[in-house]
Amino acid sequence: MSALVLPDFLPSDVCLALGDAQRLVTCLDGAHTVWHAWGQAQHPAVVLLHGGSGSWTHWVRSIAPLAGAGWRVLVPDMPGFGDSDLPAGCTDVDALPAHLHAGLQQLQNQGVCTGPVQVVGFSFGGMAGALWLADHPQDARALVLVGAPGMGITVSGRMALKGWRHLPTPQAQEQVHRHNLMALMFERPESLDALALNLHTANVQRDRMPRRRLSSTDIVARALPRVQVPVSAIYGEHDALYRGRLPELQSAMQGLPPRWGQWHTVPGAGHWVPYEAAEPFMAALLATLQVPGI
């Protein structure tokens, strides 16, 4: 356990809010997963799983409000992203549940958190959370999917993402990053501020799991019937993955898990709803998280 060194591009107020973080490392089969923790160890715990090509910083606007509301907040860099190792043979989300399960067990054995956690997964992290709890239902007491793909529902006319690694200058790469953020992550142009661009740029440079394909399948839809804990969902009204099809998604999703929780649509927001609409997203999340003992 050590102190977390925050990225130097974070604004001073964000650094102040997140400055008491702990950095923890778990290990499975020689592959190390880096976790970050905020709040008191004895408080009820929530695990936040970031999206694809991301890291813990996908949750930069959610962590302090959750800790302030009395939660123990645990945020891994999932295997293959951020500071965590890419395990041998790991090419997509289906390899992650074993590492998340082992990591949580190790943290609990160290007293980092107590009792079953609640898992909140954004996008790719929602897929990871669904597969994790389908395989290890004892690990958590609730699952919240945020903008999760893998439901077998597609939309036509989506703006295509562009490659950037081949471009020769940071300026050229930045233009592609801006394009990709507006194509997938944001609905409103003003949401693409300097912090979002810096977070995204730093994260995609450390993505060691390229060519992921399972997000375009129905892998989450097939996993949800095996998830025994309550499942809830939060989506941005204009999520690019489901533009025009959210009612269909809601209807399909509610019928899959044995125990359904809540559905929340955040008005005016796109895919990266925890960032673009931080306050209404947090209101929805706090309403969705189950208070221990209930």
Short mmCIF file of C-alpha atoms in Angstrom, two decimals:
data_model
loop_
_atom_site.label_atom_id
_atom_site.label_comp_id
_atom_site.label_asym_id
_atom_site.label_seq_id
_atom_site.Cartn_x
_atom_site.Cartn_y
_atom_site.Cartn_z
CA MET A 1 0.00 0.00 0.00
CA SER A 2 1.26 3.45 -0.92
CA ALA A 3 -0.02 6.94 -1.70
CA LEU A 4 -1.42 7.49 -5.17
CA VAL A 5 0.53 9.92 -7.34
CA LEU A 6 -2.11 11.92 -9.19
CA PRO A 7 -1.65 12.95 -12.85
CA ASP A 8 -0.02 16.37 -13.08
CA PHE A 9 -2.75 17.71 -15.39
CA LEU A 10 -5.53 17.39 -12.82
CA PRO A 11 -6.90 20.76 -11.63
CA SER A 12 -5.96 21.79 -8.11
CA ASP A 13 -9.48 21.34 -6.76
CA VAL A 14 -9.61 17.78 -8.11
CA CYS A 15 -6.20 17.01 -6.60
CA LEU A 16 -7.40 18.33 -3.27
CA ALA A 17 -10.55 16.21 -3.39
CA LEU A 18 -8.69 13.03 -4.39
CA GLY A 19 -5.41 13.55 -2.60
CA ASP A 20 -5.98 11.05 0.22
CA ALA A 21 -6.01 8.03 -2.09
CA GLN A 22 -4.27 4.76 -1.37
CA ARG A 23 -2.59 2.73 -4.12
CA LEU A 24 -2.84 -1.04 -3.70
CA VAL A 25 -1.61 -3.97 -5.78
CA THR A 26 -3.09 -7.45 -6.14
CA CYS A 27 -1.72 -10.35 -8.13
CA LEU A 28 -2.95 -13.44 -9.97
CA ASP A 29 -0.64 -15.77 -11.90
CA GLY A 30 2.14 -13.18 -11.86
CA ALA A 31 -0.02 -10.37 -13.29
CA HIS A 32 -0.40 -7.31 -11.06
CA THR A 33 -3.58 -5.26 -10.85
CA VAL A 34 -3.36 -1.75 -9.39
CA TRP A 35 -6.29 -0.56 -7.28
CA HIS A 36 -7.02 2.87 -5.83
CA ALA A 37 -9.00 3.41 -2.62
CA TRP A 38 -10.72 6.38 -1.03
CA GLY A 39 -12.84 6.67 2.11
CA GLN A 40 -12.86 4.70 5.34
CA ALA A 41 -12.17 0.96 5.25
CA GLN A 42 -15.10 0.21 7.57
CA HIS A 43 -17.60 1.97 5.31
CA PRO A 44 -19.72 0.03 2.80
CA ALA A 45 -17.68 -0.48 -0.35
CA VAL A 46 -18.38 0.24 -3.99
CA VAL A 47 -16.09 -0.92 -6.81
CA LEU A 48 -16.00 1.30 -9.91
CA LEU A 49 -14.90 -0.37 -13.16
CA HIS A 50 -13.73 1.96 -15.93
CA GLY A 51 -14.45 1.81 -19.64
CA GLY A 52 -12.34 0.50 -22.50
CA SER A 53 -9.06 2.30 -23.23
CA GLY A 54 -9.50 3.90 -19.81
CA SER A 55 -8.26 3.81 -16.25
CA TRP A 56 -9.49 4.86 -12.81
CA THR A 57 -9.64 8.42 -14.13
CA HIS A 58 -12.87 7.66 -16.04
CA TRP A 59 -14.45 8.13 -12.58
CA VAL A 60 -12.63 11.35 -11.70
CA ARG A 61 -15.92 13.22 -11.09
CA SER A 62 -17.60 10.41 -9.14
CA ILE A 63 -15.03 9.37 -6.55
CA ALA A 64 -15.09 12.32 -4.14
CA PRO A 65 -18.93 12.55 -4.06
CA LEU A 66 -19.18 8.84 -3.27
CA ALA A 67 -16.53 9.02 -0.55
CA GLY A 68 -18.24 12.12 0.85
CA ALA A 69 -21.52 10.22 0.96
CA GLY A 70 -19.96 7.59 3.21
CA TRP A 71 -18.74 4.96 0.77
CA ARG A 72 -15.43 3.13 0.62
CA VAL A 73 -14.50 3.63 -3.04
CA LEU A 74 -12.29 1.07 -4.80
CA VAL A 75 -11.25 1.71 -8.40
CA PRO A 76 -8.91 -0.67 -10.21
CA ASP A 77 -7.01 -0.05 -13.37
CA MET A 78 -8.34 -3.21 -14.93
CA PRO A 79 -5.81 -5.69 -16.35
CA GLY A 80 -4.34 -4.38 -19.59
CA PHE A 81 -5.10 -0.73 -18.81
CA GLY A 82 -3.59 2.11 -16.81
CA ASP A 83 -0.89 0.94 -14.41
CA SER A 84 -2.00 -2.71 -14.37
CA ASP A 85 -0.28 -5.57 -16.15
CA LEU A 86 -1.70 -7.28 -19.22
CA PRO A 87 -2.03 -10.93 -18.19
CA ALA A 88 -0.68 -13.56 -20.55
CA GLY A 89 -3.31 -14.57 -23.09
CA CYS A 90 -5.70 -11.76 -22.09
CA THR A 91 -7.27 -10.32 -25.25
CA ASP A 92 -10.76 -9.23 -24.18
CA VAL A 93 -13.18 -8.74 -21.32
CA ASP A 94 -13.86 -12.43 -20.71
CA ALA A 95 -10.38 -12.83 -19.18
CA LEU A 96 -10.93 -10.17 -16.50
CA PRO A 97 -13.38 -11.75 -13.97
CA ALA A 98 -10.75 -14.06 -12.49
CA HIS A 99 -8.41 -11.13 -11.81
CA LEU A 100 -11.16 -8.95 -10.33
CA HIS A 101 -12.37 -11.79 -8.11
CA ALA A 102 -8.88 -12.64 -6.87
CA GLY A 103 -8.04 -8.98 -6.36
CA LEU A 104 -11.14 -8.29 -4.29
CA GLN A 105 -10.46 -11.35 -2.13
CA GLN A 106 -6.91 -10.17 -1.48
CA LEU A 107 -8.07 -6.66 -0.57
CA GLN A 108 -10.68 -8.05 1.81
CA ASN A 109 -8.10 -10.31 3.44
CA GLN A 110 -5.90 -7.24 3.96
CA GLY A 111 -8.75 -5.32 5.61
CA VAL A 112 -8.95 -2.78 2.78
CA CYS A 113 -12.72 -3.28 2.72
CA THR A 114 -15.25 -5.41 4.55
CA GLY A 115 -18.26 -7.40 3.40
CA PRO A 116 -19.67 -7.82 -0.10
CA VAL A 117 -19.18 -4.80 -2.34
CA GLN A 118 -21.45 -3.19 -4.88
CA VAL A 119 -20.08 -3.10 -8.41
CA VAL A 120 -20.61 -0.20 -10.82
CA GLY A 121 -19.29 -0.74 -14.34
CA PHE A 122 -19.01 1.90 -17.04
CA SER A 123 -19.13 0.71 -20.68
CA PHE A 124 -16.46 -2.02 -21.04
CA GLY A 125 -16.39 -2.08 -17.23
CA GLY A 126 -20.10 -2.91 -17.22
CA MET A 127 -19.36 -5.96 -19.34
CA ALA A 128 -16.56 -6.92 -16.96
CA GLY A 129 -18.85 -6.48 -13.96
CA ALA A 130 -21.63 -8.61 -15.45
CA LEU A 131 -19.24 -11.44 -16.32
CA TRP A 132 -17.52 -11.18 -12.92
CA LEU A 133 -20.72 -11.50 -10.93
CA ALA A 134 -22.10 -14.20 -13.21
CA ASP A 135 -19.04 -16.27 -12.30
CA HIS A 136 -18.67 -15.12 -8.67
CA PRO A 137 -22.08 -14.05 -7.31
CA GLN A 138 -20.82 -14.12 -3.73
CA ASP A 139 -18.48 -11.19 -4.39
CA ALA A 140 -21.13 -8.46 -4.48
CA ARG A 141 -24.59 -7.51 -3.34
CA ALA A 142 -25.56 -5.39 -6.37
CA LEU A 143 -24.49 -4.52 -9.91
CA VAL A 144 -25.04 -1.21 -11.68
CA LEU A 145 -24.43 -1.06 -15.44
CA VAL A 146 -23.53 2.37 -16.83
CA GLY A 147 -23.64 2.66 -20.62
CA ALA A 148 -22.74 -1.01 -20.94
CA PRO A 149 -22.53 -2.57 -24.42
CA GLY A 150 -22.74 -6.31 -25.06
CA MET A 151 -26.54 -6.48 -25.28
CA GLY A 152 -26.70 -7.47 -28.95
CA ILE A 153 -28.41 -4.21 -29.90
CA THR A 154 -26.76 -2.10 -32.58
CA VAL A 155 -27.52 1.23 -34.21
CA SER A 156 -26.90 2.38 -37.75
CA GLY A 157 -25.20 5.58 -38.80
CA ARG A 158 -22.78 5.84 -35.87
CA MET A 159 -19.81 8.11 -36.43
CA ALA A 160 -16.76 5.91 -36.96
CA LEU A 161 -13.78 6.11 -34.62
CA LYS A 162 -10.39 6.93 -36.15
CA GLY A 163 -6.94 5.49 -35.55
CA TRP A 164 -4.26 7.75 -34.08
CA ARG A 165 -1.12 5.73 -33.28
CA HIS A 166 0.28 6.10 -36.81
CA LEU A 167 0.08 9.90 -36.79
CA PRO A 168 3.46 11.66 -36.55
CA THR A 169 2.69 14.62 -34.28
CA PRO A 170 0.85 15.19 -30.99
CA GLN A 171 -1.20 17.88 -32.73
CA ALA A 172 -2.47 15.45 -35.35
CA GLN A 173 -3.20 12.87 -32.67
CA GLU A 174 -5.11 15.44 -30.63
CA GLN A 175 -7.46 16.13 -33.53
CA VAL A 176 -8.30 12.43 -33.72
CA HIS A 177 -8.79 12.21 -29.96
CA ARG A 178 -11.25 15.11 -30.18
CA HIS A 179 -13.08 13.40 -33.03
CA ASN A 180 -13.29 10.10 -31.16
CA LEU A 181 -14.50 11.69 -27.93
CA MET A 182 -17.36 13.39 -29.76
CA ALA A 183 -18.11 10.29 -31.83
CA LEU A 184 -18.50 7.99 -28.83
CA MET A 185 -18.23 9.63 -25.43
CA PHE A 186 -19.96 13.02 -25.46
CA GLU A 187 -23.21 14.54 -26.67
CA ARG A 188 -22.40 18.21 -26.10
CA PRO A 189 -19.27 19.85 -27.58
CA GLU A 190 -18.70 21.91 -24.44
CA SER A 191 -18.23 18.68 -22.48
CA LEU A 192 -14.95 18.11 -24.30
CA ASP A 193 -12.88 20.31 -22.03
CA ALA A 194 -9.12 20.26 -21.39
CA LEU A 195 -9.44 17.77 -18.55
CA ALA A 196 -11.42 15.28 -20.63
CA LEU A 197 -8.92 15.54 -23.46
CA ASN A 198 -5.93 15.07 -21.13
CA LEU A 199 -7.53 12.10 -19.38
CA HIS A 200 -8.41 10.44 -22.67
CA THR A 201 -4.99 11.07 -24.21
CA ALA A 202 -3.18 9.60 -21.21
CA ASN A 203 -5.49 6.61 -21.03
CA VAL A 204 -5.46 5.50 -24.66
CA GLN A 205 -1.65 5.56 -24.69
CA ARG A 206 -1.67 2.84 -22.01
CA ASP A 207 -4.29 0.56 -23.59
CA ARG A 208 -2.54 -2.79 -24.13
CA MET A 209 -5.66 -4.69 -25.15
CA PRO A 210 -6.35 -3.62 -28.75
CA ARG A 211 -8.79 -5.23 -31.15
CA ARG A 212 -11.36 -6.07 -28.51
CA ARG A 213 -14.44 -7.50 -30.19
CA LEU A 214 -16.83 -8.85 -27.55
CA SER A 215 -18.55 -5.49 -27.02
CA SER A 216 -20.32 -5.96 -30.36
CA THR A 217 -21.81 -9.30 -29.26
CA ASP A 218 -24.60 -10.18 -26.81
CA ILE A 219 -22.16 -11.30 -24.10
CA VAL A 220 -23.82 -9.21 -21.36
CA ALA A 221 -27.31 -10.32 -22.35
CA ARG A 222 -26.16 -13.93 -22.02
CA ALA A 223 -24.49 -13.29 -18.65
CA LEU A 224 -27.29 -11.38 -16.90
CA PRO A 225 -29.54 -14.42 -16.29
CA ARG A 226 -26.69 -15.87 -14.21
CA VAL A 227 -26.25 -12.72 -12.08
CA GLN A 228 -28.04 -13.42 -8.82
CA VAL A 229 -27.73 -9.96 -7.26
CA PRO A 230 -30.00 -7.01 -8.13
CA VAL A 231 -29.03 -5.40 -11.44
CA SER A 232 -29.70 -1.73 -12.19
CA ALA A 233 -28.76 0.48 -15.13
CA ILE A 234 -27.90 4.13 -15.79
CA TYR A 235 -27.60 5.41 -19.38
CA GLY A 236 -27.20 8.81 -20.95
CA GLU A 237 -30.21 9.87 -22.99
CA HIS A 238 -28.06 10.21 -26.11
CA ASP A 239 -25.66 7.29 -25.60
CA ALA A 240 -24.06 6.75 -29.01
CA LEU A 241 -24.17 2.97 -28.57
CA TYR A 242 -27.98 2.95 -28.32
CA ARG A 243 -29.10 6.18 -29.97
CA GLY A 244 -32.84 5.91 -30.59
CA ARG A 245 -33.05 2.44 -29.02
CA LEU A 246 -32.91 3.08 -25.27
CA PRO A 247 -36.56 2.02 -24.67
CA GLU A 248 -35.83 -1.24 -26.46
CA LEU A 249 -32.67 -1.70 -24.41
CA GLN A 250 -34.50 -1.03 -21.16
CA SER A 251 -37.23 -3.52 -21.97
CA ALA A 252 -34.72 -6.21 -22.95
CA MET A 253 -32.44 -5.66 -19.98
CA GLN A 254 -35.16 -5.68 -17.33
CA GLY A 255 -36.29 -9.14 -18.38
CA LEU A 256 -32.90 -10.84 -18.11
CA PRO A 257 -31.57 -10.86 -14.52
CA PRO A 258 -33.48 -12.81 -11.87
CA ARG A 259 -33.52 -9.69 -9.68
CA TRP A 260 -34.06 -6.34 -11.39
CA GLY A 261 -33.33 -3.08 -9.62
CA GLN A 262 -33.79 0.34 -11.22
CA TRP A 263 -33.43 2.05 -14.59
CA HIS A 264 -32.27 5.66 -14.88
CA THR A 265 -31.95 7.75 -18.05
CA VAL A 266 -29.83 10.87 -17.57
CA PRO A 267 -31.20 13.67 -19.78
CA GLY A 268 -28.94 15.43 -22.25
CA ALA A 269 -25.95 13.15 -21.68
CA GLY A 270 -23.97 10.90 -23.97
CA HIS A 271 -22.04 7.70 -23.32
CA TRP A 272 -19.52 8.97 -20.72
CA VAL A 273 -22.37 10.04 -18.49
CA PRO A 274 -20.38 10.01 -15.19
CA TYR A 275 -18.23 12.78 -16.66
CA GLU A 276 -20.58 14.71 -18.93
CA ALA A 277 -23.47 14.86 -16.45
CA ALA A 278 -21.66 14.31 -13.17
CA GLU A 279 -24.29 15.72 -10.78
CA PRO A 280 -27.43 14.06 -12.22
CA PHE A 281 -25.46 10.86 -12.70
CA MET A 282 -24.40 10.91 -9.05
CA ALA A 283 -27.99 11.51 -7.95
CA ALA A 284 -29.09 8.48 -9.97
CA LEU A 285 -26.23 6.33 -8.68
CA LEU A 286 -26.84 7.18 -5.02
CA ALA A 287 -30.53 6.40 -5.51
CA THR A 288 -29.58 3.06 -7.06
CA LEU A 289 -26.91 1.83 -4.64
CA GLN A 290 -28.41 -0.36 -1.99
CA VAL A 291 -27.93 0.75 1.58
CA PRO A 292 -26.35 -2.17 3.50
CA GLY A 293 -28.86 -4.06 5.59
CA ILE A 294 -31.77 -3.41 3.21
#
